[in-house]
CSV table of N, CA and C in Angstrom, one decimal:
chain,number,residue,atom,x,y,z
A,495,UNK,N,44.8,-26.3,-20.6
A,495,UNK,CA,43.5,-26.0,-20.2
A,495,UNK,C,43.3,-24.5,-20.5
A,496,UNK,N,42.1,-24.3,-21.0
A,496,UNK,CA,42.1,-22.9,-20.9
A,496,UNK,C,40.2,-22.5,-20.7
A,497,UNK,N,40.3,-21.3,-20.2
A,497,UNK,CA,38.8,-20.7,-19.9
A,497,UNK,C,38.7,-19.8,-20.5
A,498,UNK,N,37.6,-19.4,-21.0
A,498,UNK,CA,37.0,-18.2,-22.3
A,498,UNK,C,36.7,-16.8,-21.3
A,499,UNK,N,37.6,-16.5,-20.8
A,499,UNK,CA,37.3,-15.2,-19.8
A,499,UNK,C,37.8,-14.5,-19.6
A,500,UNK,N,37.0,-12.6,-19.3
A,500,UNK,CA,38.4,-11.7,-19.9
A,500,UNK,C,38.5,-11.5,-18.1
A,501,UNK,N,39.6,-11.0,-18.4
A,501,UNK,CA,40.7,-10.5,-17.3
A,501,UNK,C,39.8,-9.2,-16.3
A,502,UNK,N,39.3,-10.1,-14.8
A,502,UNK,CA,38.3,-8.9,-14.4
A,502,UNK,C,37.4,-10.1,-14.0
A,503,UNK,N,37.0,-11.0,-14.6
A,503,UNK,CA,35.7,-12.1,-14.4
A,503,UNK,C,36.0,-12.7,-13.1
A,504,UNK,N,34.8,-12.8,-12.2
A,504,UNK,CA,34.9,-13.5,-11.2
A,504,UNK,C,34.3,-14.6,-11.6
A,505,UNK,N,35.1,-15.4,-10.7
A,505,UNK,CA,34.6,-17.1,-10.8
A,505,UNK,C,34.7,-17.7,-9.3
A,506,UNK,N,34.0,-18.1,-9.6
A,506,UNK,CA,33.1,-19.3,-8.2
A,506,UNK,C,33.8,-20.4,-8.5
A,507,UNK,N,34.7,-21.5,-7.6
A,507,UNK,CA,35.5,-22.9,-7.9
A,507,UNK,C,34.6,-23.1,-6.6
A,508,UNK,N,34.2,-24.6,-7.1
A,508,UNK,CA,33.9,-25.7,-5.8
A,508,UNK,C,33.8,-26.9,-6.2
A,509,UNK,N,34.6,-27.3,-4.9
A,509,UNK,CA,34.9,-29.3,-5.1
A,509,UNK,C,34.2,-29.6,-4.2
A,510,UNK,N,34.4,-31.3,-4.4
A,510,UNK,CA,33.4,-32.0,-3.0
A,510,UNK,C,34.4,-33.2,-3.4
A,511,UNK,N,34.2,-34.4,-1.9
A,511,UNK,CA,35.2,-35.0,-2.0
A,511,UNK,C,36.4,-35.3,-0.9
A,512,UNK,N,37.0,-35.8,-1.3
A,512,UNK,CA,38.2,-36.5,-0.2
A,512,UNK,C,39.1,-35.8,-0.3
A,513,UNK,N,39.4,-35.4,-1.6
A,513,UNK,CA,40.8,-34.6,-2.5
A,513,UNK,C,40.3,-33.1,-3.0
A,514,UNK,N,38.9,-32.5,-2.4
A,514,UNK,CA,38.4,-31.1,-2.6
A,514,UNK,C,39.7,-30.0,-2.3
A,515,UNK,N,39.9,-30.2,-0.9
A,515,UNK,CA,40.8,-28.9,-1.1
A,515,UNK,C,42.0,-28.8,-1.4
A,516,UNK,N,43.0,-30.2,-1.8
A,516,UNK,CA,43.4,-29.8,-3.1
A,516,UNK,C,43.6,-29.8,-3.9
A,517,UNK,N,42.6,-29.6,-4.8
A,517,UNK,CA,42.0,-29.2,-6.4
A,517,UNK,C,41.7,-28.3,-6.0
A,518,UNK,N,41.1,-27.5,-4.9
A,518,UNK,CA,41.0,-26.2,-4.6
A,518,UNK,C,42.5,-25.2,-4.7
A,519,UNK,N,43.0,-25.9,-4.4
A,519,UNK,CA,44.0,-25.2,-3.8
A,519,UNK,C,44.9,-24.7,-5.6
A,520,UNK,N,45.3,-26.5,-5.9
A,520,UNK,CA,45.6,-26.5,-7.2
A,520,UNK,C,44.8,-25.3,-8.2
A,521,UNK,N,43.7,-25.6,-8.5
A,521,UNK,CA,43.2,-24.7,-9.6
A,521,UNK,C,43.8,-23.0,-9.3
A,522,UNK,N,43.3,-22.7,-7.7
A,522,UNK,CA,43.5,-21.3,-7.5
A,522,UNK,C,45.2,-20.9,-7.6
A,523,UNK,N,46.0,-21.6,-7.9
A,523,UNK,CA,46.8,-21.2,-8.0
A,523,UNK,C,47.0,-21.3,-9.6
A,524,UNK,N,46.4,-22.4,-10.6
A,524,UNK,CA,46.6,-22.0,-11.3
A,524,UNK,C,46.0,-20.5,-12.4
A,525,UNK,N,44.6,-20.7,-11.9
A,525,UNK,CA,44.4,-19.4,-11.9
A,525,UNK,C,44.8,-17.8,-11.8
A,526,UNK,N,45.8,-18.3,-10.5
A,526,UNK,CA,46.7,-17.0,-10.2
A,526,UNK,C,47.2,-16.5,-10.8
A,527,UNK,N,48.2,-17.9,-11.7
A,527,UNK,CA,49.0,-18.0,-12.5
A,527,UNK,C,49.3,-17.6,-14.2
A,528,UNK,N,47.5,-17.1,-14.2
A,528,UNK,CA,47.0,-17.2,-15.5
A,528,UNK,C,47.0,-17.5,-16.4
A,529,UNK,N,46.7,-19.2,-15.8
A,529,UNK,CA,46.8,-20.6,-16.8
A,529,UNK,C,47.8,-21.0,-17.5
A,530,UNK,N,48.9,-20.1,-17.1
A,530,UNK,CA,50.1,-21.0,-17.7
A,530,UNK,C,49.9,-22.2,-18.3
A,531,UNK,N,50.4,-22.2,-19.6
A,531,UNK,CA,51.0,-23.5,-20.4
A,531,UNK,C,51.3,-24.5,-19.4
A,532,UNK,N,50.7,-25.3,-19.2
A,532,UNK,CA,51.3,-26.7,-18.1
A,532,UNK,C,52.0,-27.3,-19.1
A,533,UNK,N,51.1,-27.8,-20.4
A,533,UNK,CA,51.4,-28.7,-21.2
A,533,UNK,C,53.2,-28.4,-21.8
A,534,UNK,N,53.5,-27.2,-21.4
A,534,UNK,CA,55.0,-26.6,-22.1
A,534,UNK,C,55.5,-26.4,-20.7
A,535,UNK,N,55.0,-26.6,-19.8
A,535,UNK,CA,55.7,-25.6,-19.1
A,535,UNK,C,57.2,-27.0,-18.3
A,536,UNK,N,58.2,-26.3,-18.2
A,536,UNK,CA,59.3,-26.8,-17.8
A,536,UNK,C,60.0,-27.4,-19.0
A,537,UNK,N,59.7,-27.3,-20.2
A,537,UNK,CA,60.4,-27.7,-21.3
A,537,UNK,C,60.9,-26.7,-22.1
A,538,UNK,N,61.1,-25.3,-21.6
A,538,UNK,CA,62.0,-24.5,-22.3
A,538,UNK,C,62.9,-24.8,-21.7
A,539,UNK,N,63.9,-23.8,-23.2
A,539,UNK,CA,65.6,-24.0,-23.5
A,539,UNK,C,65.6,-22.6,-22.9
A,540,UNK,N,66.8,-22.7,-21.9
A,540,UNK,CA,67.2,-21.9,-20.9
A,540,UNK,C,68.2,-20.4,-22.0
């Protein structure tokens, strides 16, 4: 996944739903994380 935004942008996340907070929860950390590679991530050689 990735988002077209420079370093500094605020962004507004909101869910609605049964499972809102967490996908809340999820995104803002991935965000934190700034968007790490999911699709790689845990498949590097140590």
């Amino acid at each position: 996944m990735t988002l077209a935004a420079e370093a500094g942008t605020q962004l507004e996340i909101s869910a609605t739903g049964v499972d809102a907070n967490a996908a809340l929860d999820a995104l803002c950390e991935l965000v934190e994380q700034g968007f790490d590679d999911v699709e790689t991530a845990g498949n590097e050689t140590p």
